[in-house]
Coordinates of C-alpha atoms and ligand atoms in Angstrom, one line a residue:
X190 CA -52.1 -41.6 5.1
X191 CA -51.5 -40.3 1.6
X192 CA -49.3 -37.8 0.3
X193 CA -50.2 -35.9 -3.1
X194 CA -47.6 -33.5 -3.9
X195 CA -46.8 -31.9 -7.3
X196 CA -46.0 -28.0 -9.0
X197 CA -48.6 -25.3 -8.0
X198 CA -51.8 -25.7 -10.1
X199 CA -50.8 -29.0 -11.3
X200 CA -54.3 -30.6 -10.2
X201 CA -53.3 -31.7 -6.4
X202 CA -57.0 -30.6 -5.2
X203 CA -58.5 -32.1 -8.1
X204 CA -56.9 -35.2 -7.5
X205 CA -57.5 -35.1 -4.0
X206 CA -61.4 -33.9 -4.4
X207 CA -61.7 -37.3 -6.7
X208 CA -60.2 -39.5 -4.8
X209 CA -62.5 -38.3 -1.5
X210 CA -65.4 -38.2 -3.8
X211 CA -64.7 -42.0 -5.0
X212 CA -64.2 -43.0 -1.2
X213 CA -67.5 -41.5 -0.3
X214 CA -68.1 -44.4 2.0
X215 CA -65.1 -44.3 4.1
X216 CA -64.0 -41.2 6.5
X217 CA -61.6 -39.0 4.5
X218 CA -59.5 -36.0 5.8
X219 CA -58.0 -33.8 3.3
X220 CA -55.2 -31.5 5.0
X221 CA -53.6 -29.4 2.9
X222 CA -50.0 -27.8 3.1
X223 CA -51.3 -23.9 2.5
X224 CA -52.5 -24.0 5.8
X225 CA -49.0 -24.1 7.3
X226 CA -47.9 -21.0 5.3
X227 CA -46.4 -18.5 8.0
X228 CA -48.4 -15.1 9.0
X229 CA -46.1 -12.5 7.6
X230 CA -44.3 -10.0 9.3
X231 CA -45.7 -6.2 8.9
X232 CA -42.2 -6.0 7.4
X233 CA -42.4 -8.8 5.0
X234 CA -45.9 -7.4 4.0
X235 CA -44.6 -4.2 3.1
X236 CA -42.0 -6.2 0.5
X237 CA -45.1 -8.9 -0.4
X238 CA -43.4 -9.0 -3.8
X239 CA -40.1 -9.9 -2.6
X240 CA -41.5 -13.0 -0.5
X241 CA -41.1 -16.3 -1.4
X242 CA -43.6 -18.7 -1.3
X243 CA -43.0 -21.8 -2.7
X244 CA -39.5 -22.1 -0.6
X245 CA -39.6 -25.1 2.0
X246 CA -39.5 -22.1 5.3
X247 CA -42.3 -20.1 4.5
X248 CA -44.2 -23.6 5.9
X249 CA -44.3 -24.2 9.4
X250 CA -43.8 -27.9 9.0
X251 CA -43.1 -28.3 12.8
X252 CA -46.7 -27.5 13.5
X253 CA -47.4 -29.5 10.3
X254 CA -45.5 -32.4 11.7
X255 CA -47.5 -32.1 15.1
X256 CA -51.1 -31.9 13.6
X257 CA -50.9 -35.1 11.1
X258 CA -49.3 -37.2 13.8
X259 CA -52.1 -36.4 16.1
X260 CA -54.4 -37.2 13.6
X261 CA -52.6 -40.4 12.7
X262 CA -52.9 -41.3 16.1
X263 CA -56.6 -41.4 16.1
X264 CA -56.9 -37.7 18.0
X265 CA -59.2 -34.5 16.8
X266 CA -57.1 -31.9 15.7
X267 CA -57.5 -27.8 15.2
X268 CA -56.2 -27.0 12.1
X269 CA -55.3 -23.3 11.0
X270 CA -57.0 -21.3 7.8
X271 CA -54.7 -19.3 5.9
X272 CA -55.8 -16.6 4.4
X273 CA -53.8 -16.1 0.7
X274 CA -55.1 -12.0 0.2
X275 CA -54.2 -10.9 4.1
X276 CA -51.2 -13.5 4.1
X277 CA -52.4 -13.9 7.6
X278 CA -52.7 -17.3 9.4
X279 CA -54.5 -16.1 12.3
X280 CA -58.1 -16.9 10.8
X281 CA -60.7 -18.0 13.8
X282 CA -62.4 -19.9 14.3
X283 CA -59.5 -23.0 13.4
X284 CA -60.7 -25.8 11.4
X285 CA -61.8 -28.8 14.1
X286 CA -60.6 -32.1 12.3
X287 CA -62.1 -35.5 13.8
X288 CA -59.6 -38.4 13.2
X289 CA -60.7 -40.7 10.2
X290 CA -59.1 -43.7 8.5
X291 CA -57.6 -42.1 5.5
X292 CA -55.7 -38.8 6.1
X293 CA -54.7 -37.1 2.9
X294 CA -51.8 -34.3 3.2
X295 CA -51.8 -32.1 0.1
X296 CA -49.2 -29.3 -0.8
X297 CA -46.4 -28.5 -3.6
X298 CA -43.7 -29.3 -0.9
X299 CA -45.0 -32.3 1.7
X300 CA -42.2 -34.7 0.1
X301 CA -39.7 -32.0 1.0
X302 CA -39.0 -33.2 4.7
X303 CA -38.4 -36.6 5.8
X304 CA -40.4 -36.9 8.9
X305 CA -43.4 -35.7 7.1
X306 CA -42.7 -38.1 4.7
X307 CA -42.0 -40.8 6.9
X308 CA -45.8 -40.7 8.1
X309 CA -47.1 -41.5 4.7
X310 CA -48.6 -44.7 3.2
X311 CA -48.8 -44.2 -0.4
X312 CA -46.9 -40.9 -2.0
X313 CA -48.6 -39.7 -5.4
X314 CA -46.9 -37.0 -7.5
X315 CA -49.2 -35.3 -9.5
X316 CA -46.9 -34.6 -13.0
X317 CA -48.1 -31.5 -15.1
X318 CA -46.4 -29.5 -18.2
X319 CA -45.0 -26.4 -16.8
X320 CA -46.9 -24.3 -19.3
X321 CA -50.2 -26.0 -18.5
X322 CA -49.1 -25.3 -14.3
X323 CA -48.8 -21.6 -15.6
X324 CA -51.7 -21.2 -17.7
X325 CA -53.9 -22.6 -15.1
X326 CA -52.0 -20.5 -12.4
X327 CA -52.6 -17.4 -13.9
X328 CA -56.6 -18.1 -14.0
X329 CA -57.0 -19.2 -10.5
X330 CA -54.6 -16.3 -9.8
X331 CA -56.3 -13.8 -11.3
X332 CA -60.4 -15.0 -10.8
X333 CA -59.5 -16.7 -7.1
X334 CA -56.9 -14.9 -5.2
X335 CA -57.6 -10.9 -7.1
X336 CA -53.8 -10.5 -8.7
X337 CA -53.3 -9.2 -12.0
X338 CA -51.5 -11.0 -14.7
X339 CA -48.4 -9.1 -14.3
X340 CA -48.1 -9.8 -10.5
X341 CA -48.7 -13.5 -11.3
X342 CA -46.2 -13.7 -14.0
X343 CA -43.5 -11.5 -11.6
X344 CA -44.1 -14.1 -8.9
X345 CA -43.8 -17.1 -11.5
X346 CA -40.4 -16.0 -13.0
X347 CA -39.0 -14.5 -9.8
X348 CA -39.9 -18.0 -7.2
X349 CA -42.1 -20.1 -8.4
X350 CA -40.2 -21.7 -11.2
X351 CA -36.9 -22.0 -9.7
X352 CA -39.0 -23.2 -6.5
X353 CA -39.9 -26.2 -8.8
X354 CA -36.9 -27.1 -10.2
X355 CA -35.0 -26.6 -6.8
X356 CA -37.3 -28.3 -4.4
X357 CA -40.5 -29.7 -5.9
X358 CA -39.4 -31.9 -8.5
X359 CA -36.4 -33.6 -6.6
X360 CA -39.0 -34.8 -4.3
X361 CA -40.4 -36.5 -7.2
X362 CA -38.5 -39.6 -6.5
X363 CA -39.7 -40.2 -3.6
X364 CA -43.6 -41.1 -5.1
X365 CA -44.9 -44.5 -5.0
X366 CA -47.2 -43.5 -8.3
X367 CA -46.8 -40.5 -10.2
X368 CA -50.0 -39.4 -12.1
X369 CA -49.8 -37.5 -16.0
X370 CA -52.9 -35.4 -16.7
X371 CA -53.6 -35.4 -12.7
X372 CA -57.6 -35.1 -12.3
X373 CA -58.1 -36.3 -16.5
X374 CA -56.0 -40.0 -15.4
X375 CA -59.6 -41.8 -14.3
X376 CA -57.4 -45.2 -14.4
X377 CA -54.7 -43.8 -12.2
X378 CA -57.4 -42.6 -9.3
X379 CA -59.4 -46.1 -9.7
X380 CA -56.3 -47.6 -8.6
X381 CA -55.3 -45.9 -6.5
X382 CA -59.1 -45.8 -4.7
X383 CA -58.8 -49.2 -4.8
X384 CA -55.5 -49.5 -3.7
X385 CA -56.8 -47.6 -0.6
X386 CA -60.1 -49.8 -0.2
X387 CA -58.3 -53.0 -0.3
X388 CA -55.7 -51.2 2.0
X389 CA -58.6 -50.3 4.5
X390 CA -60.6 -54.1 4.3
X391 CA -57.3 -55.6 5.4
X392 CA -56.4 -53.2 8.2
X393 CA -59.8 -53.8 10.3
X394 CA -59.5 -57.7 9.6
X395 CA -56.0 -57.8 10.3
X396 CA -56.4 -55.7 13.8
X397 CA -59.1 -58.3 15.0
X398 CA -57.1 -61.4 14.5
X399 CA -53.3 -61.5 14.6
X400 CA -53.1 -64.7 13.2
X401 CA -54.3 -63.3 9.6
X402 CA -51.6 -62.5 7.3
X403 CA -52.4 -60.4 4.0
X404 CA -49.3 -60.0 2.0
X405 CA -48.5 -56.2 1.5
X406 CA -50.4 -55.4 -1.8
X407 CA -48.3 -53.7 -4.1
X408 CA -49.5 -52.7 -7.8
X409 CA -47.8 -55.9 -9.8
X410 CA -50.4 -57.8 -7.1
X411 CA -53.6 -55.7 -7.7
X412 CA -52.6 -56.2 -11.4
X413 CA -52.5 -59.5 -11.2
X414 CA -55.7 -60.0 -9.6
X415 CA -57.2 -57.6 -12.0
X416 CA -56.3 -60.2 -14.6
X417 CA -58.0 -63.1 -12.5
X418 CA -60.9 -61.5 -11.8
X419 CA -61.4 -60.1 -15.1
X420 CA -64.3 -62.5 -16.8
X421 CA -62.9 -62.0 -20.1
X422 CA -59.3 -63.1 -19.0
X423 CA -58.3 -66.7 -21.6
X424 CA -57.7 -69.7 -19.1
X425 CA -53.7 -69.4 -20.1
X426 CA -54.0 -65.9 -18.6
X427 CA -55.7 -66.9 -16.0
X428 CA -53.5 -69.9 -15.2
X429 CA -50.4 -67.9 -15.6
X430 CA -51.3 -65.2 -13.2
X431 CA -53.5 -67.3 -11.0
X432 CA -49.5 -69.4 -10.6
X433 CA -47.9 -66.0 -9.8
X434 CA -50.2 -64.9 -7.0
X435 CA -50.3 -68.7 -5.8
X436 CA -46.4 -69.0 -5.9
X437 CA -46.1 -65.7 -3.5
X438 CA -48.6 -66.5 -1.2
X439 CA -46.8 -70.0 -0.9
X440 CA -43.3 -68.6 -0.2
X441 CA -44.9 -65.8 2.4
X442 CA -46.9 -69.1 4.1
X443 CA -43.3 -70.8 4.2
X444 CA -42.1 -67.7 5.9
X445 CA -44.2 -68.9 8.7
X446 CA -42.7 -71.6 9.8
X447 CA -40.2 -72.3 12.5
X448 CA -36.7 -72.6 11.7
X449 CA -33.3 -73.4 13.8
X450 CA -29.9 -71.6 13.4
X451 CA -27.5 -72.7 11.0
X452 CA -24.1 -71.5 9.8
X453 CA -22.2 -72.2 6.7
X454 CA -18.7 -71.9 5.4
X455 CA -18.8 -69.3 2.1
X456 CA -16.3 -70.1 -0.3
X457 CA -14.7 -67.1 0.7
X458 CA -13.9 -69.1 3.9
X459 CA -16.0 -66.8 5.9
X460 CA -18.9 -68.0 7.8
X461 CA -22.4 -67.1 7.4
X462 CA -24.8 -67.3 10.1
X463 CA -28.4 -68.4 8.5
X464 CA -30.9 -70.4 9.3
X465 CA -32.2 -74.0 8.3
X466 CA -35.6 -74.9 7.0
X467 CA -38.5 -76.7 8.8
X468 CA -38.0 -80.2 8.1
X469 CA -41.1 -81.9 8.9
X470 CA -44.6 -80.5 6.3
X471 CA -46.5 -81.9 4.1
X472 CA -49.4 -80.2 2.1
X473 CA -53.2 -80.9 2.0
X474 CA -54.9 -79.7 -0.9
X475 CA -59.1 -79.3 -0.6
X476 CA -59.7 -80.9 -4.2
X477 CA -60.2 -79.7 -6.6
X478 CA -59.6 -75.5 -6.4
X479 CA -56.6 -76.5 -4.1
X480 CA -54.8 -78.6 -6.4
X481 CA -54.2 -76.0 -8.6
X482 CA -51.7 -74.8 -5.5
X483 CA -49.7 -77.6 -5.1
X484 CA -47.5 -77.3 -8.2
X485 CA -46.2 -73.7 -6.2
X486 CA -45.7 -76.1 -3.0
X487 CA -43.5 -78.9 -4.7
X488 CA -41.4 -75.8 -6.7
X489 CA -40.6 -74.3 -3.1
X490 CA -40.5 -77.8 -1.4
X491 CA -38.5 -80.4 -2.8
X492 CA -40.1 -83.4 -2.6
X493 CA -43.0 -82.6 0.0
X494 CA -45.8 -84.8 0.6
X495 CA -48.8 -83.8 -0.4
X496 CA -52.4 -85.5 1.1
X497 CA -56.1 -84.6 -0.2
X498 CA -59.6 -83.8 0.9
X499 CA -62.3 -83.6 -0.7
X500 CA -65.4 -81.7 0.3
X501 CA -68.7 -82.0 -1.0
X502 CA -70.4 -78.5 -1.0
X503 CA -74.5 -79.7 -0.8
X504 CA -76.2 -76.3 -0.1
X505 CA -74.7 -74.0 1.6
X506 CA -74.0 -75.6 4.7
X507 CA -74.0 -78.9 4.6
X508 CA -70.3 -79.9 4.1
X509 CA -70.0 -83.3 3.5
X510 CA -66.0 -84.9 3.8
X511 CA -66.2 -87.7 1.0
X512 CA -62.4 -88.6 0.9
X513 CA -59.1 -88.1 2.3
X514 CA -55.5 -89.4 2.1
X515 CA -53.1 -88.1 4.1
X516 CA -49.5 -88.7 5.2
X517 CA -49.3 -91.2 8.0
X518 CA -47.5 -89.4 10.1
X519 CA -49.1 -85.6 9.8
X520 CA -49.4 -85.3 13.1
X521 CA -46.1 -84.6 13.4
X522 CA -45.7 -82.3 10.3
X523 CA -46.4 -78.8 9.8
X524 CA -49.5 -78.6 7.4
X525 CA -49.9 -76.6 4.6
X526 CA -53.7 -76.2 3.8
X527 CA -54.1 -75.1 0.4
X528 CA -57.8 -73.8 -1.1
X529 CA -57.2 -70.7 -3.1
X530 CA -61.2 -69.4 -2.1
X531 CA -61.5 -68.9 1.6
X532 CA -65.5 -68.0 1.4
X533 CA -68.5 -69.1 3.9
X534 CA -65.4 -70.8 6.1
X535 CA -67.2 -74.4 6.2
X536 CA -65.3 -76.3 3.8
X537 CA -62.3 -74.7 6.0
X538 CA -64.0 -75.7 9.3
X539 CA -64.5 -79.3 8.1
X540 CA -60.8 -79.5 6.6
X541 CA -59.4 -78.2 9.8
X542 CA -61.8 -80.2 11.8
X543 CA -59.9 -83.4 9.9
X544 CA -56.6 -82.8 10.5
X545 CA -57.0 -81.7 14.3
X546 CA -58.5 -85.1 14.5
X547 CA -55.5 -86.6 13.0
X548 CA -53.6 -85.1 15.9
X549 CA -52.3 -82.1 13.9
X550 CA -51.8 -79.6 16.7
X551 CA -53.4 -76.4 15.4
X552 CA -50.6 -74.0 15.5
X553 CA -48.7 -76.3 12.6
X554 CA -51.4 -75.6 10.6
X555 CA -50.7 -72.5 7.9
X556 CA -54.3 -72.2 5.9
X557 CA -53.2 -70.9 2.6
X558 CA -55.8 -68.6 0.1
X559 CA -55.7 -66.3 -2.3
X560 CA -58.8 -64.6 -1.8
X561 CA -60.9 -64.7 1.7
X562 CA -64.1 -63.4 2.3
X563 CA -64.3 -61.6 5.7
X564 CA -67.0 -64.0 6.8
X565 CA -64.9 -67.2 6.5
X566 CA -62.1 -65.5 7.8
X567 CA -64.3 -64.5 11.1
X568 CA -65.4 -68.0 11.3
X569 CA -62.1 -69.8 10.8
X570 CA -60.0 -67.4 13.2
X571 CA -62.6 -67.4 16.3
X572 CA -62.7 -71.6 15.6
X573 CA -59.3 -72.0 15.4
X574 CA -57.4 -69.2 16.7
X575 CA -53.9 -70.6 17.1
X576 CA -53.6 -71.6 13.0
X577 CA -52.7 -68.9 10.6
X578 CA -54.5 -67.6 7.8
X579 CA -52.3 -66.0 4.6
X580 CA -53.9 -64.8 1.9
X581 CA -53.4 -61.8 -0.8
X582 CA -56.5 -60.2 -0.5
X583 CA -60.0 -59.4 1.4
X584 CA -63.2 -59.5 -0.6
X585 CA -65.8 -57.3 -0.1
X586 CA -67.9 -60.3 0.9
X587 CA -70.6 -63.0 -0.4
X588 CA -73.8 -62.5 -2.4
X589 CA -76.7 -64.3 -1.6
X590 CA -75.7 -67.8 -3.3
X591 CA -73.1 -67.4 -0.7
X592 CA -70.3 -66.7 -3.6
X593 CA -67.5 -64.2 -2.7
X594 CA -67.7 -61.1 -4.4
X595 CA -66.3 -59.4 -6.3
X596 CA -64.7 -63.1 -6.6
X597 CA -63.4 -64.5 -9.6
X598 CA -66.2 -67.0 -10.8
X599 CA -65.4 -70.7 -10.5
X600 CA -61.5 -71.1 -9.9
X601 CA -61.5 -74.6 -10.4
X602 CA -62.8 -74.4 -13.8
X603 CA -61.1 -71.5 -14.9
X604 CA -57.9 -72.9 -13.7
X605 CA -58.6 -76.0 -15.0
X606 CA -60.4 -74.6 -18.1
X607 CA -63.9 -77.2 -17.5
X608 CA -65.9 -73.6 -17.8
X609 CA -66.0 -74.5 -22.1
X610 CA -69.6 -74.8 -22.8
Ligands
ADP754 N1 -57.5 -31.6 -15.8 C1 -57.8 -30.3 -15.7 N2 -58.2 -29.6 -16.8 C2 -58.5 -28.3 -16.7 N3 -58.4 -27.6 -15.6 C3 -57.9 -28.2 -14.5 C4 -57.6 -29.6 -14.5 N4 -57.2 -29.9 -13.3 C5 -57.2 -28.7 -12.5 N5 -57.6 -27.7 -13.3 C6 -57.8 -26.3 -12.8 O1 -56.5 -25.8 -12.6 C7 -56.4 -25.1 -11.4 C8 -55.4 -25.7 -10.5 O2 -55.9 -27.0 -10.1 P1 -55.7 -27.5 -8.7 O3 -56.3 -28.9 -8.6 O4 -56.3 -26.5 -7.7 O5 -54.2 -27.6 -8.6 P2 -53.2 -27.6 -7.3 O6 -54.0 -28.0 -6.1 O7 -52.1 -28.5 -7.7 O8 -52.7 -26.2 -7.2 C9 -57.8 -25.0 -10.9 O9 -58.4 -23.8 -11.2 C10 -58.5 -26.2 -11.5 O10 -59.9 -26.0 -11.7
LIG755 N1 -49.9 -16.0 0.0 C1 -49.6 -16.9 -0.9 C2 -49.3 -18.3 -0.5 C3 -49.0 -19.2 -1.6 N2 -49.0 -18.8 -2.9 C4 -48.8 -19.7 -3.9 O1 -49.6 -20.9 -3.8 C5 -48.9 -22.0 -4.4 C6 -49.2 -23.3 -3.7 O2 -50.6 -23.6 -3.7 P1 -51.2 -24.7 -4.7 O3 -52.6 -24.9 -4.4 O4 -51.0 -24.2 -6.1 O5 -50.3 -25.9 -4.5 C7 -47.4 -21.7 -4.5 O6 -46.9 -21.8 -5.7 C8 -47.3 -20.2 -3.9 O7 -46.5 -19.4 -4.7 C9 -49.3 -17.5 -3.2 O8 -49.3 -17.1 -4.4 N3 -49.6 -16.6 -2.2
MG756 MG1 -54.4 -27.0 -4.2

């Protein structure tokens, strides 16, 4: 669920209407604040002028609150129509709304209450001069809604700009991304699009097998994939950022290990109740990719032992194991698998294969990527289901030389820079 809040006329629906249109694929909702306003009262009508209506209780966010968490939870919802030139919210028939995997609330004030907010995923804060908000307003105003200039301007100076500086723009801190130029940004709504696509691959992967971890994209993450991926990006880029993403998917893996209680005397001479790490690992790196990992392993594990295997890819299928050297005494170690492509899942099934028949139980094995195609993950986790899978992102999938797209080309001769013609 997204949030998109920001001043009246700053470009909310225009942000919004992109983003849907960019996501054309995938089932969007758009629900929209204005249809919570409240019906007035014949009394309030008769004072129109006097109303406010960018103050947080001429919503009824209760209702609000009711309708997204339905539709969060998967269930079809009614939602009403507000009508802006009766002021009535009694419009029939009510807007049937079939649940769909990305929910986008829209309005000047959705930030305003914390249970609302609560419910979102990303928060976006559409950031637009306050003369530009006005100009614009006073065209939609007058072509849209059948005010005169005068009324708009009355209604600006009287409510709407103290609305903004009271309510909508403290709620500004409270945005994951805040957008300049709303629905003119193009790079701001790629990310974000992609942001959500990522966010959406992950979810339906992650839902069919518990035992595949993706670590929580954030932007510093999609920007450092951007760099990978990027065919123009110089090997010391590429290295450099390729070390970053490798280094965090290594300390998350780490996270999944077993560990016993421990407590320690501060020099304070108060005692701190921790924990210890798991003794017994080693690493295996699938040569040649998943050497590039094992510099991140030794800086997080002094002194670890680290075995090989190496794969020969012939075809597409036919894996061929052509050496390995590993610790004596794996079987009694947690493993660390490292390969940073996870793509057709054979060179994973053969590597796997290896160590289960070295007595490796498979729930000490932690299969570390940084990219996984959906088809190796399906094959690895319905194989194997008791190891674990962390990686830092889903691919779309492979192309028909069985490479995963959109990929990042060869990793093993970007990394280690044998792509020089
Ligand atoms: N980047 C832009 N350039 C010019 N006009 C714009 C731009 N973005 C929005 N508008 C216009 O400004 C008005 C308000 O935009 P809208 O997206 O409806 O804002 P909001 O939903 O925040 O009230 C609309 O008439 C829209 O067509
Ligand atoms: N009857 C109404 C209800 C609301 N408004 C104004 O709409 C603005 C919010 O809508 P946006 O699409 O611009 O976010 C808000 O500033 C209200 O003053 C209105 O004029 N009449
Ligand atoms: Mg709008």
């Amino acid at each position: 669920m997204l949030g998109v809040a920001g001043g009246a006329a700053s470009g909310k629906t225009t942000v919004c209407d992109l983003i849907i249109e960019q996501l054309r694929d995938q089932r969007v909702v758009l629900v929209n604040q204005d249809s919570f306003y409240h019906t007035l009262t014949p009394e309030e009508l008769t004072k129109v002028h006097e109303y406010n209506f960018d103050h947080p209780d001429a919503f009824d966010t209760e209702k609000l609150l009711r309708v997204v968490e339905e539709l969060k939870q998967g269930q079809a919802v009614d939602i009403p129509k507000y009508d802006f030139k009766s002021y009535k919210n009694d419009v029939f028939p009510l807007r049937r709304v079939n649940p769909s995997d990305v929910i986008i609330l829209e309005g000047i004030l959705i930030f305003h209450d914390p249970r609302v907010r609560d419910l979102m995923n990303m928060k976006i804060f559409v950031d637009t001069d306050a003369d530009v908000r006005l100009a614009r307003r006073i065209r939609r105003d007058t072509a849209e809604k059948g005010r005169d200039i005068s009324m708009v301007l009355d209604q600006y100076s009287k409510f709407v700009k103290a609305a903004f500086d009271d309510f909508i723009l403290p709620t500004k801190k409270y945005a994951d991304v805040i957008i300049p130029r709303g629905g003119d940004n193009h790079v701001a709504i790629d990310l974000i699009v992609q942001h959500i696509r990522t966010k959406l691959g992950q979810h339906d992967l992650c839902k069919i097998y518990p035992n595949l971890y993706v670590i929580q994209s954030t932007f510093q993450i999609r920007g450092m994939h951007t760099l990978i991926r990027d065919g123009h990006t110089t090997k010391h880029d590429f290295v450099f950022y390729a070390d970053r993403l490798i280094r965090l998917v290594v300390e998350h893996g780490l996270g999944h290990l077993p560990f016993t209680e421990k407590q320690v005397l501060t020099p304070t001479g108060s005692v701190y109740s921790g924990v210890d790490f798991c003794k017994r690992l080693c690493g295996v790196s699938v040569i040649r990719s998943g050497e590039s990992m094992e510099n991140a392993l030794r800086a997080c594990c002094k002194g670890i032992k680290i075995g090989k295997i190496l794969i020969h890819r012939e075809g597409d299928n036919g894996q061929q194991l052509i050496y390995e050297k590993l610790p004596l005494d794996i079987a009694e170690r947690h493993v660390l698998l490292l390969d940073p492509i996870l793509g057709t899942g054979n060179s994973a099934v053969q590597a796997i294969s290896l160590l289960l028949k070295k007595g490796v139980p498979e729930s000490n094995i932690l299969f570390l990527n940084l990219i996984s195609a959906p088809q190796g993950v399906h094959v690895v986790c319905k194989r194997f289901p008791r190891i674990k899978i962390v990686t830092s992102e889903i691919e779309i999938g492979l192309n028909d030389d069985f490479r995963v797209i959109p990929g990042m080309g060869e990793f093993g001769d970007r990394y280690f820079g044998t792509d020089d013609d």
